[in-house]
mmCIF file of C-alpha atoms in Angstrom:
data_model
loop_
_atom_site.group_PDB
_atom_site.id
_atom_site.type_symbol
_atom_site.label_atom_id
_atom_site.label_comp_id
_atom_site.label_asym_id
_atom_site.label_seq_id
_atom_site.Cartn_x
_atom_site.Cartn_y
_atom_site.Cartn_z
ATOM 1 C CA ALA Z 1 -83.911 -48.275 -49.173
ATOM 2 C CA GLN Z 2 -85.917 -50.921 -48.790
ATOM 3 C CA LYS Z 3 -88.489 -50.774 -46.107
ATOM 4 C CA ILE Z 4 -88.804 -54.688 -45.484
ATOM 5 C CA THR Z 5 -86.176 -57.208 -46.064
ATOM 6 C CA GLN Z 6 -85.950 -60.988 -46.045
ATOM 7 C CA THR Z 7 -82.708 -62.192 -46.749
ATOM 8 C CA GLN Z 8 -83.484 -65.999 -47.382
ATOM 9 C CA PRO Z 9 -84.690 -66.171 -51.113
ATOM 10 C CA GLY Z 10 -85.072 -70.175 -50.572
ATOM 11 C CA MET Z 11 -85.247 -72.155 -47.199
ATOM 12 C CA PHE Z 12 -85.135 -76.023 -46.992
ATOM 13 C CA VAL Z 13 -86.564 -77.613 -43.958
ATOM 14 C CA GLN Z 14 -87.309 -81.404 -42.976
ATOM 15 C CA GLU Z 15 -90.602 -82.096 -42.501
ATOM 16 C CA LYS Z 16 -92.105 -82.049 -38.886
ATOM 17 C CA GLU Z 17 -89.260 -79.746 -37.905
ATOM 18 C CA ALA Z 18 -89.731 -75.902 -36.920
ATOM 19 C CA VAL Z 19 -88.443 -73.539 -39.587
ATOM 20 C CA THR Z 20 -87.738 -69.557 -38.809
ATOM 21 C CA LEU Z 21 -87.891 -67.071 -42.060
ATOM 22 C CA ASP Z 22 -86.483 -63.973 -41.353
ATOM 23 C CA CYS Z 23 -87.810 -60.372 -42.072
ATOM 24 C CA THR Z 24 -86.431 -56.966 -40.780
ATOM 25 C CA TYR Z 25 -87.951 -54.200 -41.391
ATOM 26 C CA ASP Z 26 -87.234 -50.275 -41.698
ATOM 27 C CA THR Z 27 -89.709 -47.319 -40.176
ATOM 28 C CA SER Z 28 -89.507 -44.778 -37.936
ATOM 29 C CA ASP Z 29 -92.925 -44.155 -36.910
ATOM 30 C CA PRO Z 30 -94.022 -45.419 -33.736
ATOM 31 C CA SER Z 31 -97.051 -46.889 -34.774
ATOM 32 C CA TYR Z 32 -96.925 -49.617 -36.959
ATOM 33 C CA GLY Z 33 -98.172 -53.086 -37.679
ATOM 34 C CA LEU Z 34 -96.014 -56.499 -39.499
ATOM 35 C CA PHE Z 35 -98.312 -59.191 -41.339
ATOM 36 C CA TRP Z 36 -96.544 -62.489 -42.662
ATOM 37 C CA TYR Z 37 -99.126 -64.015 -45.591
ATOM 38 C CA LYS Z 38 -98.652 -67.211 -47.372
ATOM 39 C CA GLN Z 39 -98.751 -67.722 -51.054
ATOM 40 C CA PRO Z 40 -98.977 -71.296 -52.529
ATOM 41 C CA SER Z 41 -97.980 -72.235 -55.939
ATOM 42 C CA SER Z 42 -101.825 -71.505 -56.627
ATOM 43 C CA GLY Z 43 -101.001 -68.073 -56.489
ATOM 44 C CA GLU Z 44 -103.875 -66.723 -53.475
ATOM 45 C CA MET Z 45 -102.284 -64.973 -50.953
ATOM 46 C CA ILE Z 46 -102.977 -65.992 -47.529
ATOM 47 C CA PHE Z 47 -103.290 -63.539 -43.787
ATOM 48 C CA LEU Z 48 -100.836 -66.075 -41.487
ATOM 49 C CA ILE Z 49 -100.388 -63.647 -38.357
ATOM 50 C CA TYR Z 50 -99.741 -59.816 -37.412
ATOM 51 C CA GLN Z 51 -98.505 -57.957 -35.120
ATOM 52 C CA GLY Z 52 -98.582 -54.713 -33.904
ATOM 53 C CA SER Z 53 -95.839 -52.074 -32.864
ATOM 54 C CA TYR Z 54 -97.338 -52.040 -28.795
ATOM 55 C CA ASP Z 55 -98.165 -55.317 -28.606
ATOM 56 C CA GLN Z 56 -96.307 -56.894 -25.468
ATOM 57 C CA GLN Z 57 -96.358 -60.498 -26.641
ATOM 58 C CA ASN Z 58 -95.634 -62.225 -29.519
ATOM 59 C CA ALA Z 59 -98.558 -63.020 -31.955
ATOM 60 C CA THR Z 60 -99.467 -67.007 -32.428
ATOM 61 C CA GLU Z 61 -101.855 -68.532 -34.844
ATOM 62 C CA GLY Z 62 -101.502 -72.810 -34.315
ATOM 63 C CA ARG Z 63 -98.421 -73.607 -35.654
ATOM 64 C CA TYR Z 64 -97.121 -69.813 -36.785
ATOM 65 C CA SER Z 65 -95.569 -67.615 -34.281
ATOM 66 C CA LEU Z 66 -94.331 -64.101 -34.492
ATOM 67 C CA ASN Z 67 -90.630 -63.893 -33.595
ATOM 68 C CA PHE Z 68 -90.961 -59.850 -32.704
ATOM 69 C CA GLN Z 69 -87.772 -57.963 -30.860
ATOM 70 C CA LYS Z 70 -88.398 -54.333 -31.595
ATOM 71 C CA ALA Z 71 -85.196 -52.979 -30.060
ATOM 72 C CA ARG Z 72 -83.173 -54.990 -33.722
ATOM 73 C CA LYS Z 73 -86.290 -54.097 -35.830
ATOM 74 C CA SER Z 74 -87.417 -57.922 -37.103
ATOM 75 C CA ALA Z 75 -90.126 -59.823 -37.294
ATOM 76 C CA ASN Z 76 -89.473 -63.803 -37.740
ATOM 77 C CA LEU Z 77 -91.857 -65.772 -39.061
ATOM 78 C CA VAL Z 78 -91.327 -69.350 -36.658
ATOM 79 C CA ILE Z 79 -93.260 -72.460 -38.485
ATOM 80 C CA SER Z 80 -93.343 -75.564 -35.854
ATOM 81 C CA ALA Z 81 -93.871 -78.834 -36.999
ATOM 82 C CA SER Z 82 -93.657 -78.282 -40.794
ATOM 83 C CA GLN Z 83 -96.021 -80.040 -42.875
ATOM 84 C CA LEU Z 84 -95.344 -80.476 -46.932
ATOM 85 C CA GLY Z 85 -98.926 -78.172 -47.026
ATOM 86 C CA ASP Z 86 -95.967 -75.120 -45.941
ATOM 87 C CA SER Z 87 -94.431 -74.998 -49.406
ATOM 88 C CA ALA Z 88 -94.895 -71.513 -50.670
ATOM 89 C CA MET Z 89 -93.746 -68.330 -51.183
ATOM 90 C CA TYR Z 90 -93.935 -66.446 -47.582
ATOM 91 C CA PHE Z 91 -94.305 -62.596 -47.644
ATOM 92 C CA CYS Z 92 -93.717 -59.986 -44.535
ATOM 93 C CA ALA Z 93 -95.438 -56.757 -44.940
ATOM 94 C CA MET Z 94 -95.330 -53.796 -43.034
ATOM 95 C CA ARG Z 95 -98.201 -51.213 -42.988
ATOM 96 C CA GLU Z 96 -96.877 -47.404 -41.189
ATOM 97 C CA GLY Z 97 -99.090 -45.206 -39.313
ATOM 98 C CA ARG Z 98 -102.459 -46.132 -38.269
ATOM 99 C CA ASP Z 99 -103.624 -46.902 -41.941
ATOM 100 C CA ASN Z 100 -103.735 -49.300 -44.471
ATOM 101 C CA TYR Z 101 -103.515 -46.538 -47.803
ATOM 102 C CA GLY Z 102 -101.460 -46.751 -50.454
ATOM 103 C CA GLN Z 103 -97.789 -46.368 -50.182
ATOM 104 C CA ASN Z 104 -97.705 -47.531 -46.249
ATOM 105 C CA PHE Z 105 -98.125 -50.684 -46.427
ATOM 106 C CA VAL Z 106 -95.155 -52.490 -48.077
ATOM 107 C CA PHE Z 107 -94.213 -56.210 -48.849
ATOM 108 C CA GLY Z 108 -91.041 -57.754 -48.602
ATOM 109 C CA PRO Z 109 -89.453 -60.016 -51.406
ATOM 110 C CA GLY Z 110 -90.541 -63.468 -50.233
ATOM 111 C CA THR Z 111 -88.565 -66.269 -49.171
ATOM 112 C CA ARG Z 112 -89.630 -69.483 -51.074
ATOM 113 C CA LEU Z 113 -90.028 -72.378 -48.437
ATOM 114 C CA SER Z 114 -89.948 -76.190 -49.817
ATOM 115 C CA VAL Z 115 -90.855 -78.692 -46.800
ATOM 116 C CA LEU Z 116 -88.981 -82.277 -47.483
ATOM 117 C CA PRO Z 117 -90.830 -84.979 -46.553
ATOM 118 C CA GLY H 1 -119.406 -66.114 -46.013
ATOM 119 C CA ALA H 2 -117.532 -65.750 -49.088
ATOM 120 C CA GLY H 3 -114.087 -64.036 -49.700
ATOM 121 C CA VAL H 4 -112.638 -61.874 -52.521
ATOM 122 C CA SER H 5 -113.196 -63.015 -56.247
ATOM 123 C CA GLN H 6 -111.594 -61.705 -59.001
ATOM 124 C CA SER H 7 -112.337 -62.122 -62.864
ATOM 125 C CA PRO H 8 -111.309 -63.424 -65.171
ATOM 126 C CA SER H 9 -109.179 -65.601 -63.483
ATOM 127 C CA ASN H 10 -107.005 -65.988 -66.895
ATOM 128 C CA LYS H 11 -106.603 -63.226 -69.295
ATOM 129 C CA VAL H 12 -105.081 -63.400 -72.879
ATOM 130 C CA THR H 13 -104.585 -59.991 -74.574
ATOM 131 C CA GLU H 14 -102.704 -58.961 -77.850
ATOM 132 C CA LYS H 15 -100.703 -55.517 -77.312
ATOM 133 C CA GLY H 16 -101.997 -52.773 -77.735
ATOM 134 C CA LYS H 17 -105.545 -53.600 -76.945
ATOM 135 C CA ASP H 18 -107.645 -52.246 -73.895
ATOM 136 C CA VAL H 19 -108.077 -54.724 -70.699
ATOM 137 C CA GLU H 20 -110.288 -54.742 -67.589
ATOM 138 C CA LEU H 21 -110.074 -56.874 -64.199
ATOM 139 C CA ARG H 22 -112.857 -56.524 -61.857
ATOM 140 C CA CYS H 23 -112.678 -57.545 -58.202
ATOM 141 C CA ASP H 24 -115.010 -57.744 -55.940
ATOM 142 C CA PRO H 25 -114.661 -57.483 -52.498
ATOM 143 C CA ILE H 26 -115.768 -59.201 -49.358
ATOM 144 C CA SER H 27 -119.252 -57.645 -48.402
ATOM 145 C CA GLY H 28 -118.843 -54.324 -46.016
ATOM 146 C CA HIS H 29 -115.190 -54.195 -46.358
ATOM 147 C CA THR H 30 -114.689 -50.735 -46.781
ATOM 148 C CA ALA H 31 -110.913 -50.892 -48.213
ATOM 149 C CA LEU H 32 -109.200 -51.909 -51.238
ATOM 150 C CA TYR H 33 -106.329 -52.610 -53.026
ATOM 151 C CA TRP H 34 -105.154 -52.954 -56.177
ATOM 152 C CA TYR H 35 -101.296 -55.046 -56.279
ATOM 153 C CA ARG H 36 -99.027 -56.163 -59.384
ATOM 154 C CA GLN H 37 -97.340 -59.535 -58.853
ATOM 155 C CA ARG H 38 -94.835 -59.830 -61.611
ATOM 156 C CA LEU H 39 -93.098 -63.803 -61.922
ATOM 157 C CA GLY H 40 -91.330 -64.429 -58.934
ATOM 158 C CA GLN H 41 -91.751 -60.941 -57.132
ATOM 159 C CA GLY H 42 -93.166 -59.464 -54.673
ATOM 160 C CA LEU H 43 -96.113 -57.082 -54.669
ATOM 161 C CA GLU H 44 -96.255 -53.621 -56.161
ATOM 162 C CA PHE H 45 -99.114 -51.085 -55.100
ATOM 163 C CA LEU H 46 -100.924 -50.023 -57.091
ATOM 164 C CA ILE H 47 -104.375 -48.228 -56.197
ATOM 165 C CA TYR H 48 -106.006 -48.074 -53.336
ATOM 166 C CA PHE H 49 -109.609 -46.686 -52.210
ATOM 167 C CA GLN H 50 -111.879 -45.929 -48.722
ATOM 168 C CA GLY H 51 -115.187 -45.391 -48.654
ATOM 169 C CA ASN H 52 -116.088 -42.206 -50.927
ATOM 170 C CA SER H 53 -112.405 -40.787 -50.386
ATOM 171 C CA ALA H 54 -110.443 -40.054 -53.428
ATOM 172 C CA PRO H 55 -108.610 -42.783 -54.372
ATOM 173 C CA ASP H 56 -105.014 -42.951 -53.468
ATOM 174 C CA LYS H 57 -103.688 -43.816 -57.331
ATOM 175 C CA SER H 58 -99.627 -43.458 -56.013
ATOM 176 C CA GLY H 59 -98.937 -46.417 -57.438
ATOM 177 C CA LEU H 60 -100.157 -46.863 -61.243
ATOM 178 C CA PRO H 61 -96.976 -46.728 -62.986
ATOM 179 C CA SER H 62 -98.273 -44.904 -66.502
ATOM 180 C CA ASP H 63 -101.146 -43.244 -67.694
ATOM 181 C CA ARG H 64 -102.196 -45.921 -68.913
ATOM 182 C CA PHE H 65 -103.900 -47.768 -65.679
ATOM 183 C CA SER H 66 -107.134 -46.728 -64.023
ATOM 184 C CA ALA H 67 -109.238 -47.797 -61.736
ATOM 185 C CA GLU H 68 -112.980 -47.584 -60.228
ATOM 186 C CA ARG H 69 -114.981 -48.487 -57.950
ATOM 187 C CA THR H 70 -117.805 -47.054 -56.913
ATOM 188 C CA GLY H 71 -118.890 -46.829 -53.300
ATOM 189 C CA GLU H 72 -118.289 -49.692 -51.436
ATOM 190 C CA SER H 73 -118.547 -52.292 -54.541
ATOM 191 C CA VAL H 74 -116.963 -53.860 -57.287
ATOM 192 C CA SER H 75 -113.878 -52.437 -58.616
ATOM 193 C CA THR H 76 -112.512 -52.810 -62.088
ATOM 194 C CA LEU H 77 -108.807 -51.680 -63.168
ATOM 195 C CA THR H 78 -108.327 -50.478 -66.397
ATOM 196 C CA ILE H 79 -105.052 -51.046 -68.906
ATOM 197 C CA GLN H 80 -105.268 -49.100 -71.639
ATOM 198 C CA ARG H 81 -103.153 -50.208 -74.726
ATOM 199 C CA THR H 82 -101.423 -53.202 -72.797
ATOM 200 C CA GLN H 83 -97.930 -54.120 -73.150
ATOM 201 C CA GLN H 84 -95.870 -56.877 -72.251
ATOM 202 C CA GLU H 85 -94.207 -55.653 -69.575
ATOM 203 C CA ASP H 86 -97.765 -55.475 -68.240
ATOM 204 C CA SER H 87 -97.454 -59.693 -67.778
ATOM 205 C CA ALA H 88 -97.866 -59.597 -64.546
ATOM 206 C CA VAL H 89 -101.029 -61.450 -61.560
ATOM 207 C CA TYR H 90 -103.074 -58.475 -60.547
ATOM 208 C CA LEU H 91 -103.914 -59.294 -56.974
ATOM 209 C CA CYS H 92 -106.704 -57.390 -55.336
ATOM 210 C CA ALA H 93 -107.709 -56.886 -51.930
ATOM 211 C CA SER H 94 -110.229 -55.946 -49.448
ATOM 212 C CA SER H 95 -110.355 -54.982 -45.399
ATOM 213 C CA PRO H 96 -112.730 -54.159 -43.389
ATOM 214 C CA THR H 97 -111.245 -50.449 -42.140
ATOM 215 C CA PRO H 98 -107.814 -48.793 -43.273
ATOM 216 C CA VAL H 99 -106.367 -50.525 -40.072
ATOM 217 C CA ASP H 100 -107.844 -54.278 -40.389
ATOM 218 C CA THR H 101 -105.741 -57.494 -41.982
ATOM 219 C CA GLN H 102 -106.239 -57.449 -46.054
ATOM 220 C CA TYR H 103 -108.043 -60.532 -47.811
ATOM 221 C CA PHE H 104 -106.822 -61.498 -50.957
ATOM 222 C CA GLY H 105 -108.759 -62.448 -54.128
ATOM 223 C CA PRO H 106 -106.927 -65.450 -56.486
ATOM 224 C CA GLY H 107 -105.607 -62.484 -58.641
ATOM 225 C CA THR H 108 -105.942 -62.406 -62.400
ATOM 226 C CA ARG H 109 -103.242 -63.644 -64.025
ATOM 227 C CA LEU H 110 -102.885 -61.453 -67.112
ATOM 228 C CA THR H 111 -100.662 -62.323 -70.315
ATOM 229 C CA VAL H 112 -100.177 -59.545 -73.004
ATOM 230 C CA LEU H 113 -98.423 -61.157 -76.482
#
């Protein structure tokens, strides 16, 4: 079974509008971490935001926020005021347990976001 | 400070040749990871190093793949007798500890003709 599901292969958003990228996860471990990465066409993976399973509040980093709904096992990324430079692939990832080792760290298939001028 | 660096950035090789990919992690990062990303796909875990512990090789797809790391420094990923299906971007990441965020290098794009 997929550990991380991103159901939107591609998304379009108008510049300056907000967009939500979906991510659902599957784990039975009570301790886990959720990450979002951005991969522009240049290929590098850029860390955006992190949410721990025990964190009481949703994580925020500038224009990025994570809508963490633990009971639903979802960790959607919200990008406010989209910019043309936000066009990229976005990957949701999960660390099961306390360590990043090996197969405990898994990535979803990604969502390609295109910001329209 | 400097981020994770990888070399070469691009590598074109002929089927059957061996290739060696290099990763320089961020100084002081004890954990180092290798991933493979095929065109248009997500990341596949290959191997994980943590300090001087035995590496987690559970993601290596075949015995043609191997990797080494000396202490907490440079790592090399070696692919022997390359096949066309090895064509991909190979990404390296490091983190200060096993529980911290991973920081990625720019990747090496490998093309096997």
